[in-house]
Short mmCIF file of N, CA, C and O in Angstrom, two decimals:
data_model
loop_
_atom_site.label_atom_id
_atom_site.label_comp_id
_atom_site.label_asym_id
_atom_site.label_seq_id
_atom_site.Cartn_x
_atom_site.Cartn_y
_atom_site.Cartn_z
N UNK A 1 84.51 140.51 84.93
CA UNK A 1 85.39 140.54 83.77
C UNK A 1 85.69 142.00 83.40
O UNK A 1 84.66 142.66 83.27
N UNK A 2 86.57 142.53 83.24
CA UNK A 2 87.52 143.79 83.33
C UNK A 2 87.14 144.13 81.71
O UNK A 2 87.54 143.20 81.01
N UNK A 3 86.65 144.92 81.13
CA UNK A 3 86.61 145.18 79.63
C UNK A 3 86.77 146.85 79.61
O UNK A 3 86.11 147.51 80.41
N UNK A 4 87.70 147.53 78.63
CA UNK A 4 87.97 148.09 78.12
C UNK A 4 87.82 148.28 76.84
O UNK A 4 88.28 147.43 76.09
N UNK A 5 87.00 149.67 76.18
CA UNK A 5 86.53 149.56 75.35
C UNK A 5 86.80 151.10 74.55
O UNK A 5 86.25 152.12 74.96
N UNK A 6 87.52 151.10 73.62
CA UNK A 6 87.86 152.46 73.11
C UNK A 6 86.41 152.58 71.85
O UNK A 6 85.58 151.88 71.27
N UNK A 7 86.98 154.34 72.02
CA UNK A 7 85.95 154.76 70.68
C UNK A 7 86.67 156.44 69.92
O UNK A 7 87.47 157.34 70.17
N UNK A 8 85.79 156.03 68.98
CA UNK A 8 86.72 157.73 68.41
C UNK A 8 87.54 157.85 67.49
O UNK A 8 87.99 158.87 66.97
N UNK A 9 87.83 156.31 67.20
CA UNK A 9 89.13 156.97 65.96
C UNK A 9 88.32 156.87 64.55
O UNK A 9 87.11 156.66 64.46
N UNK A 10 89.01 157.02 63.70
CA UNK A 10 88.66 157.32 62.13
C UNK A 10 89.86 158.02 61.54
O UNK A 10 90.99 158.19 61.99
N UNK A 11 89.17 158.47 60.14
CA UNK A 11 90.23 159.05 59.49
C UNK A 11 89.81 161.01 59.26
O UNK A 11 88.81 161.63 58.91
N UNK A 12 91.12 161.35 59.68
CA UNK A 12 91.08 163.09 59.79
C UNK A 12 92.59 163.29 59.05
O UNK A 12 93.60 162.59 58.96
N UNK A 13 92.06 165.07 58.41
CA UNK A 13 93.30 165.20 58.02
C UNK A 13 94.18 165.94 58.36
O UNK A 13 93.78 166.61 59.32
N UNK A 14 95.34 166.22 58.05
CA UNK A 14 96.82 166.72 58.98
C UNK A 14 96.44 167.96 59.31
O UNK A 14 95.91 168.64 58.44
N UNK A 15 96.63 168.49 60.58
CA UNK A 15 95.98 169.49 61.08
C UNK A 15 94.74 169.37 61.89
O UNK A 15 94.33 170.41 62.41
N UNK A 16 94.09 168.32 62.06
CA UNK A 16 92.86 168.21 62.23
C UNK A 16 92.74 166.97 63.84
O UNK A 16 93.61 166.15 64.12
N UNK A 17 91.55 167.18 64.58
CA UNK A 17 91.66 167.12 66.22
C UNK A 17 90.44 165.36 65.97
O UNK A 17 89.84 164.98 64.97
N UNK A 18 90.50 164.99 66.82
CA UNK A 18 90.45 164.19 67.20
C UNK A 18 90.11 163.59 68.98
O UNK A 18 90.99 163.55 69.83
N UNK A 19 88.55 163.14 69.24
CA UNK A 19 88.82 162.96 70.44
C UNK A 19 88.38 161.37 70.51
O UNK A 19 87.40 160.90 69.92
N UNK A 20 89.75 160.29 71.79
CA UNK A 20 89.78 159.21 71.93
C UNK A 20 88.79 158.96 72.83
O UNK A 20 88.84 160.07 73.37
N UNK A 21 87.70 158.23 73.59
CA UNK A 21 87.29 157.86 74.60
C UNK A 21 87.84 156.07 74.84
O UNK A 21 88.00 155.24 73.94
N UNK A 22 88.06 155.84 76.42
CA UNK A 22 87.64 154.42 76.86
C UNK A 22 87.08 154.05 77.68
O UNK A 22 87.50 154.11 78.84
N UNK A 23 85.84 153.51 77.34
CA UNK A 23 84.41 153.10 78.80
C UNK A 23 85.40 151.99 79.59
O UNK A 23 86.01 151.21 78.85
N UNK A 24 85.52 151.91 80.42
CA UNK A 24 85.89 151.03 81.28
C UNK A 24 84.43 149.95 82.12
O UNK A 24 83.29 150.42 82.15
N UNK A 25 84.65 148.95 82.55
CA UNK A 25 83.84 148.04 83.78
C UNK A 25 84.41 146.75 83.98
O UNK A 25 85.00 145.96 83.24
N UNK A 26 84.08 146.75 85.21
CA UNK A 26 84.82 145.14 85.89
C UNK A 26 85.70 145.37 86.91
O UNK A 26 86.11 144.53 87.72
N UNK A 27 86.00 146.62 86.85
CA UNK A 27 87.37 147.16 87.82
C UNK A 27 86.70 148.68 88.19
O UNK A 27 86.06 149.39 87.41
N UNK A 28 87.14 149.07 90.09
CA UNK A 28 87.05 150.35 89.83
C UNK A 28 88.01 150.81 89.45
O UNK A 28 89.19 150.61 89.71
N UNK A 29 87.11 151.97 88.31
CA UNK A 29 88.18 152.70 87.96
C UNK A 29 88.88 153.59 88.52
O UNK A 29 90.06 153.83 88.27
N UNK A 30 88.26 154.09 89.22
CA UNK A 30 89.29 155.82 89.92
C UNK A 30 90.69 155.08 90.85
O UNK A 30 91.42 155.96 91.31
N UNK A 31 91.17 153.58 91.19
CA UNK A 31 92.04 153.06 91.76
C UNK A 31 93.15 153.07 90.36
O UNK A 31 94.37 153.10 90.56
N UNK A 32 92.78 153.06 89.48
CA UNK A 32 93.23 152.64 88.10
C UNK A 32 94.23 153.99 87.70
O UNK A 32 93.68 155.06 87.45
N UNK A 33 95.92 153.85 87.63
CA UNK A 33 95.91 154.49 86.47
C UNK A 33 96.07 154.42 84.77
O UNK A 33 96.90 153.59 84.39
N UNK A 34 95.58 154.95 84.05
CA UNK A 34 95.12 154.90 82.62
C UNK A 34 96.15 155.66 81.94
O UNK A 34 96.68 156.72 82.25
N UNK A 35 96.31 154.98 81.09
CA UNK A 35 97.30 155.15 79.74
C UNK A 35 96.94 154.95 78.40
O UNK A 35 95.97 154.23 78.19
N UNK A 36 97.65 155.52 77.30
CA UNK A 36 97.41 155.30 75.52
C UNK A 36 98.44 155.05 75.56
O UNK A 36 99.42 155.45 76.20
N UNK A 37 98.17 154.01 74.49
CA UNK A 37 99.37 153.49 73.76
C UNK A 37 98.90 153.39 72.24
O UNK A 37 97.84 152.96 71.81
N UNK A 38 99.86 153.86 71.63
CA UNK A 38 99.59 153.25 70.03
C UNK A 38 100.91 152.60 69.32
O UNK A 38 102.10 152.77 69.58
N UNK A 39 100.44 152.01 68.57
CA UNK A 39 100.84 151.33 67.44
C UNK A 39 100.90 151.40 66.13
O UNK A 39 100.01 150.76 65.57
N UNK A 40 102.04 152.26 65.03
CA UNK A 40 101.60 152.76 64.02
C UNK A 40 102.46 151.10 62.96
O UNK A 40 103.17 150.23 63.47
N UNK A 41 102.18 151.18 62.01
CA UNK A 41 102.25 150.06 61.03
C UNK A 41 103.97 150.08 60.83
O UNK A 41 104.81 150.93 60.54
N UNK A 42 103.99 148.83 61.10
CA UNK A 42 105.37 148.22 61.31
C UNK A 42 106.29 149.12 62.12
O UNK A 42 107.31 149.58 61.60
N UNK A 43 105.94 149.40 63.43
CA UNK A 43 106.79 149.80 64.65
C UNK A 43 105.79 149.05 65.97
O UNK A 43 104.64 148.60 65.98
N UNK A 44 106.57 149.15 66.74
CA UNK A 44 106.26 148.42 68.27
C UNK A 44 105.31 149.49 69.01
O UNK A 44 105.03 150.62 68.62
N UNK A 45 105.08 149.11 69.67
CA UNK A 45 103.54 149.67 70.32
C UNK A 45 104.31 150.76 71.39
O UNK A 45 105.41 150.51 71.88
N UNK A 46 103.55 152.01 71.66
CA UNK A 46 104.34 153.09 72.34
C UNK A 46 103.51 153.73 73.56
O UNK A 46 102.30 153.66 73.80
N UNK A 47 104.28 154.22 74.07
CA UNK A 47 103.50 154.89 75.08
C UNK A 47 103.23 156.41 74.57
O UNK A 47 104.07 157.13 74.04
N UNK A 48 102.05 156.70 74.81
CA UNK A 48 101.52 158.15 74.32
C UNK A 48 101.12 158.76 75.78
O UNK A 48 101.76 159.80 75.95
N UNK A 49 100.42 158.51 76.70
CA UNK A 49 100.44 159.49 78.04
C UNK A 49 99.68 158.65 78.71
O UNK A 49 99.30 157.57 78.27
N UNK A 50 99.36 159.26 80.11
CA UNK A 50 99.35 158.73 81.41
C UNK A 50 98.21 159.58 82.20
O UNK A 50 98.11 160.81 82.15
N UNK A 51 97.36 158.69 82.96
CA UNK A 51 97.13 159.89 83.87
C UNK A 51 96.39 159.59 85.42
O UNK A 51 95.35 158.94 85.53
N UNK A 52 97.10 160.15 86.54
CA UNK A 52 97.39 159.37 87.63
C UNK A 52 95.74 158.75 87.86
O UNK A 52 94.92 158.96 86.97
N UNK A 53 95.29 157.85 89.32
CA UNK A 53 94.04 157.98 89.75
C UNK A 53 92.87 159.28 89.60
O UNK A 53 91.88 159.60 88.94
N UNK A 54 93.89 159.84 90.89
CA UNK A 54 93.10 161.35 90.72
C UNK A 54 92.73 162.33 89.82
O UNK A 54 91.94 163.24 90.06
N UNK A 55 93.44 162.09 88.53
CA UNK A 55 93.34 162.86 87.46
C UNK A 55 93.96 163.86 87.83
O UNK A 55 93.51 164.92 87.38
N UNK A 56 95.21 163.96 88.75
CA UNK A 56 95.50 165.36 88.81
C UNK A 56 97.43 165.73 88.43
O UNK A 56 97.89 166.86 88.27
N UNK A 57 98.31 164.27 88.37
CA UNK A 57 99.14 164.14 87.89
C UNK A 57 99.16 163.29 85.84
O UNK A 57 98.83 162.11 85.71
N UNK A 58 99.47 163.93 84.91
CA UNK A 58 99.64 163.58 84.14
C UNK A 58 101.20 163.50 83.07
O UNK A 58 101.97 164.46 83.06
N UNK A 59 101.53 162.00 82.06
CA UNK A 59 102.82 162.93 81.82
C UNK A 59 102.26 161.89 80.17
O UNK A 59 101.42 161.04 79.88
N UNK A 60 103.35 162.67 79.50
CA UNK A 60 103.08 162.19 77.70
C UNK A 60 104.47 162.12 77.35
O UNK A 60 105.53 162.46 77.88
N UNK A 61 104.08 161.55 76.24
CA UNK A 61 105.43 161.12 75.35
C UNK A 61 106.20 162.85 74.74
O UNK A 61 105.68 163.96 74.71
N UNK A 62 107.29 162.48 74.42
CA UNK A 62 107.62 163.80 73.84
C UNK A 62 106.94 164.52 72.40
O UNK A 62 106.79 165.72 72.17
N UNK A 63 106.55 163.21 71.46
CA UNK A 63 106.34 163.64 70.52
C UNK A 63 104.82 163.72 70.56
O UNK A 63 104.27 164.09 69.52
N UNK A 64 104.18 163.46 71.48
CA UNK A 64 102.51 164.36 71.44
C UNK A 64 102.00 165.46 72.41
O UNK A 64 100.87 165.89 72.64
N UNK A 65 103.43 165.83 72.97
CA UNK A 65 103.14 166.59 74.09
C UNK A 65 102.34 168.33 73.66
O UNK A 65 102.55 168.62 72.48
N UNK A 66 101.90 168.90 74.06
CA UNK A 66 101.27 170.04 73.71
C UNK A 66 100.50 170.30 72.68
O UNK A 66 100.18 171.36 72.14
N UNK A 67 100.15 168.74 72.39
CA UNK A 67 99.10 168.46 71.10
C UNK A 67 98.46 167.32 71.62
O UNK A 67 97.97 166.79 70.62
N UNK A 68 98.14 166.57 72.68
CA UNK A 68 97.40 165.67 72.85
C UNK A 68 97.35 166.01 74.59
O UNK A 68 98.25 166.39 75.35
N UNK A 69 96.01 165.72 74.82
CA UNK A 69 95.93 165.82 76.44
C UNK A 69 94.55 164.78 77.02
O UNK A 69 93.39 164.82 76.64
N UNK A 70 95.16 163.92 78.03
CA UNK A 70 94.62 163.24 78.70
C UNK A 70 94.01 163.64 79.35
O UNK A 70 94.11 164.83 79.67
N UNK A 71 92.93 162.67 79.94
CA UNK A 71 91.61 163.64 81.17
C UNK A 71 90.91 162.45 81.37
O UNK A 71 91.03 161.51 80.59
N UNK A 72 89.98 162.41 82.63
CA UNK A 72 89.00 161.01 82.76
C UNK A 72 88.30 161.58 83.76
O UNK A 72 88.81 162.28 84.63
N UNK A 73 86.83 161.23 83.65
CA UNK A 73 86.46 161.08 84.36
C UNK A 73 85.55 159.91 85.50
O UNK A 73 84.47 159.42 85.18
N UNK A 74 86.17 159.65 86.67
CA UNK A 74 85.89 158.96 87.34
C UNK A 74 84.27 158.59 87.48
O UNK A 74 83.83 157.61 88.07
N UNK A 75 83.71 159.34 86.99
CA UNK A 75 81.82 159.10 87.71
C UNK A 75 81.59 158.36 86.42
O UNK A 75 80.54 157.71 86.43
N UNK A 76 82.23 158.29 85.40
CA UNK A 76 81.44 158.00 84.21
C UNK A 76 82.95 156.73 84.08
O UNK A 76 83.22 156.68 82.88
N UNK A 77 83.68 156.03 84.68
CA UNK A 77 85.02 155.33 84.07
C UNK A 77 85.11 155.38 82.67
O UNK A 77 84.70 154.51 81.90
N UNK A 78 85.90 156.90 82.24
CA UNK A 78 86.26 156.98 81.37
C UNK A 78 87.55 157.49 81.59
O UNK A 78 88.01 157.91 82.66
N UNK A 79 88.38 157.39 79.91
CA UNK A 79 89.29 157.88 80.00
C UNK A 79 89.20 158.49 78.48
O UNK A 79 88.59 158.02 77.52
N UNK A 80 90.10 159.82 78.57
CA UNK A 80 89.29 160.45 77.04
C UNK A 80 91.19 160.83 77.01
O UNK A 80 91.95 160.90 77.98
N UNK A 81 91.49 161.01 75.57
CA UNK A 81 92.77 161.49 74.85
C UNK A 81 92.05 162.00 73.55
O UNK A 81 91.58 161.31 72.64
N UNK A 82 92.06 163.70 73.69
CA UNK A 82 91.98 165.01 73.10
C UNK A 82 93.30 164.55 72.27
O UNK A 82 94.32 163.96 72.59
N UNK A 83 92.86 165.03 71.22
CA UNK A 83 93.84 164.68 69.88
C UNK A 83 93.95 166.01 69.01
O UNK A 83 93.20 165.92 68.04
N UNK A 84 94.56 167.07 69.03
CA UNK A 84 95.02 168.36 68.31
C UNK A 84 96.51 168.34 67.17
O UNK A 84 97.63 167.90 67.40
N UNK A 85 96.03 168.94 66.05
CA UNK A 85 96.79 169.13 65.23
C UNK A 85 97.63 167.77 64.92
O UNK A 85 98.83 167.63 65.17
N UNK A 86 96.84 166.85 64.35
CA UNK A 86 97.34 165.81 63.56
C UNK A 86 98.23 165.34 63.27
O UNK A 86 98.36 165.96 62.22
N UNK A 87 99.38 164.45 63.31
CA UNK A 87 100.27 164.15 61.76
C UNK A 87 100.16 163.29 61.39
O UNK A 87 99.79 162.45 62.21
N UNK A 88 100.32 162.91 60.27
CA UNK A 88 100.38 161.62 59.29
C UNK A 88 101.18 160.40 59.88
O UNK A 88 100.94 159.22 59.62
N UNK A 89 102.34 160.94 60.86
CA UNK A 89 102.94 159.88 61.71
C UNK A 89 102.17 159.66 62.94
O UNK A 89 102.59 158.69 63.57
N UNK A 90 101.09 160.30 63.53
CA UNK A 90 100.09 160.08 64.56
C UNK A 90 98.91 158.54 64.28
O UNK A 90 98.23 158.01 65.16
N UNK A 91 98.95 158.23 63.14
CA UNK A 91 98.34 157.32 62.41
C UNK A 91 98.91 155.59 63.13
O UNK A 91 99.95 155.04 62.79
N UNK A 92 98.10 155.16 63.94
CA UNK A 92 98.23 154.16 64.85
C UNK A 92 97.33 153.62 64.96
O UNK A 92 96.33 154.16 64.49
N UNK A 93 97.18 152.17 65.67
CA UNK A 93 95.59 151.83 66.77
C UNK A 93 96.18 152.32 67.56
O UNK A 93 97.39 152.19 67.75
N UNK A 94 95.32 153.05 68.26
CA UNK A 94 95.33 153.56 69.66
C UNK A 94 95.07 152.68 70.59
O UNK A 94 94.53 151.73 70.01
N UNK A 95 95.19 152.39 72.12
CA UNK A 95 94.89 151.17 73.33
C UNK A 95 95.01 152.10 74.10
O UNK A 95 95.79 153.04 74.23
N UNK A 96 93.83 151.59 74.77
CA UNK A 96 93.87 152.26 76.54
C UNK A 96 94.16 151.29 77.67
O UNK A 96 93.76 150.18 77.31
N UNK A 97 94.59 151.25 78.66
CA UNK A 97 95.04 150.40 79.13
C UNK A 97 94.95 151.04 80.86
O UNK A 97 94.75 152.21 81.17
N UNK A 98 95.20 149.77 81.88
CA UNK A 98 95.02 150.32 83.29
C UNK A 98 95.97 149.31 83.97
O UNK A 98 96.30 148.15 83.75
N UNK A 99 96.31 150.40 85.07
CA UNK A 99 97.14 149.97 85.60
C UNK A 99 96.94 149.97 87.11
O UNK A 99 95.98 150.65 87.46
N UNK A 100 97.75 149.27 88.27
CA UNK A 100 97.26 149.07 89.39
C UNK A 100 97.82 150.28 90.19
O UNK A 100 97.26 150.59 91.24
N UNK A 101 99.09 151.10 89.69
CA UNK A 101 99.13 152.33 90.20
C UNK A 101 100.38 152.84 89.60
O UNK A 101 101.34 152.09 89.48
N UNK A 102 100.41 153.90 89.25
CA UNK A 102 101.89 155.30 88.12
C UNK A 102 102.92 154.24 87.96
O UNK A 102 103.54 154.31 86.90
N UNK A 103 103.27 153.19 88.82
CA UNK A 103 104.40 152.95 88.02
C UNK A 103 104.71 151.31 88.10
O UNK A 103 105.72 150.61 88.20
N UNK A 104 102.97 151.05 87.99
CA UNK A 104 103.48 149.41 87.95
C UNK A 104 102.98 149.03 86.28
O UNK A 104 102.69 150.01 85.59
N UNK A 105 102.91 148.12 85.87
CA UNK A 105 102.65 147.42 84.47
C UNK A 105 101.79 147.65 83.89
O UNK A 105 101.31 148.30 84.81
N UNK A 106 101.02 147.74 83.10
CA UNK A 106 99.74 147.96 82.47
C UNK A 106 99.31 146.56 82.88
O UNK A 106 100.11 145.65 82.67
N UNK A 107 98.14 146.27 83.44
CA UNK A 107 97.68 144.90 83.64
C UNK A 107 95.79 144.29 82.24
O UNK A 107 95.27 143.26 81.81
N UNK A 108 95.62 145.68 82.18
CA UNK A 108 94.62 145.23 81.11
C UNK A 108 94.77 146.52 80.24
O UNK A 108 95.28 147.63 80.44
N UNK A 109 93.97 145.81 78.94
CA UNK A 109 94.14 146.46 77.70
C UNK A 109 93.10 146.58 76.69
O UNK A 109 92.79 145.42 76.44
N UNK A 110 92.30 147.48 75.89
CA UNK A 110 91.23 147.28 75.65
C UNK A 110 92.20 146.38 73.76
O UNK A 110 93.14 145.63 73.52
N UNK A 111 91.23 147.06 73.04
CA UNK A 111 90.76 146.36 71.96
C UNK A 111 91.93 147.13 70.97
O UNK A 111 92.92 146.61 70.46
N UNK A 112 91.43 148.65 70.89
CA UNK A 112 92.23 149.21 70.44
C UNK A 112 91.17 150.24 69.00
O UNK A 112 90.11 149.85 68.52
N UNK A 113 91.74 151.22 68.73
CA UNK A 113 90.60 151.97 67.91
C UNK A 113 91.41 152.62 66.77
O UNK A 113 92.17 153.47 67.24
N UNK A 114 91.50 152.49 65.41
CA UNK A 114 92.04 152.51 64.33
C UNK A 114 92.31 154.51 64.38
O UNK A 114 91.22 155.02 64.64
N UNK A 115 93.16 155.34 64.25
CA UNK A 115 93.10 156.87 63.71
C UNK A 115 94.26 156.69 62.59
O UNK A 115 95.38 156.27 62.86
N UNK A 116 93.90 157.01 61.50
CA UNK A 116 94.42 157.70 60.15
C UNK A 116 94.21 158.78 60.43
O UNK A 116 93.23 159.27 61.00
N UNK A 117 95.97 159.67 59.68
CA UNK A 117 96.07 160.85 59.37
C UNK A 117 96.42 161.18 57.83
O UNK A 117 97.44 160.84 57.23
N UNK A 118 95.51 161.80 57.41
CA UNK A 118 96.27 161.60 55.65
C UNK A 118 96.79 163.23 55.81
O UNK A 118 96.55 164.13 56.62
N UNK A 119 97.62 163.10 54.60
CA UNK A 119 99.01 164.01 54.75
C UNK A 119 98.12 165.21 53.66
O UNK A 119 98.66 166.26 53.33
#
């Protein structure tokens, strides 16, 4: 059974960093590529970044780019999203999610982990 399991969010304030983790098991992971997605209150769920098997191709949304950075490591199936300089519109559940390779579907999805940004 494939479970995905985020950790890390809470509430921080504008300006302020933030780091996402997701334990992965059930699947190997290093075949997997891993993605965030969030969901902020009353909008549709988004893509926030990507990052290949190898960990060595990554890409992000426009609006978290050079303020949020993806990374994983394979020995431990994780996937971690570094969270820098806050905004109040960053305020989502976060989801990690895996995929069977860069550009097919997300096929599983964890739970999802609450981050508030107060202004």
């Amino acid at each position: 059974q494939v479970q995905l399991v985020e950790f890390g969010g809470g509430l921080v304030q504008a300006g302020g960093s933030l780091r996402l983790s997701c334990a992965a098991s059930g699947l190997t992971f290093r075949a997997y590529t891993m993605g965030w997605f969030r969901q902020g209150p009353g909008k549709e769920r988004e893509f926030v970044a990507a990052i290949i098997e190898s960990g060595g191709v990554t890409r992000y949304a426009d609006s978290v780019k050079d303020r949020f950075t993806i990374s994983r490591d394979n020995a431990k199936s994780t996937v971690y999203l570094q969270m820098n300089s806050l905004k109040p519109e960053d305020t989502a559940v976060y989801y990690c999610a895996a995929a069977v390779a860069w550009n097919s579907e997300y096929k599983y999805w964890g739970q999802g982990t609450q981050v508030t940004v107060s202004s």
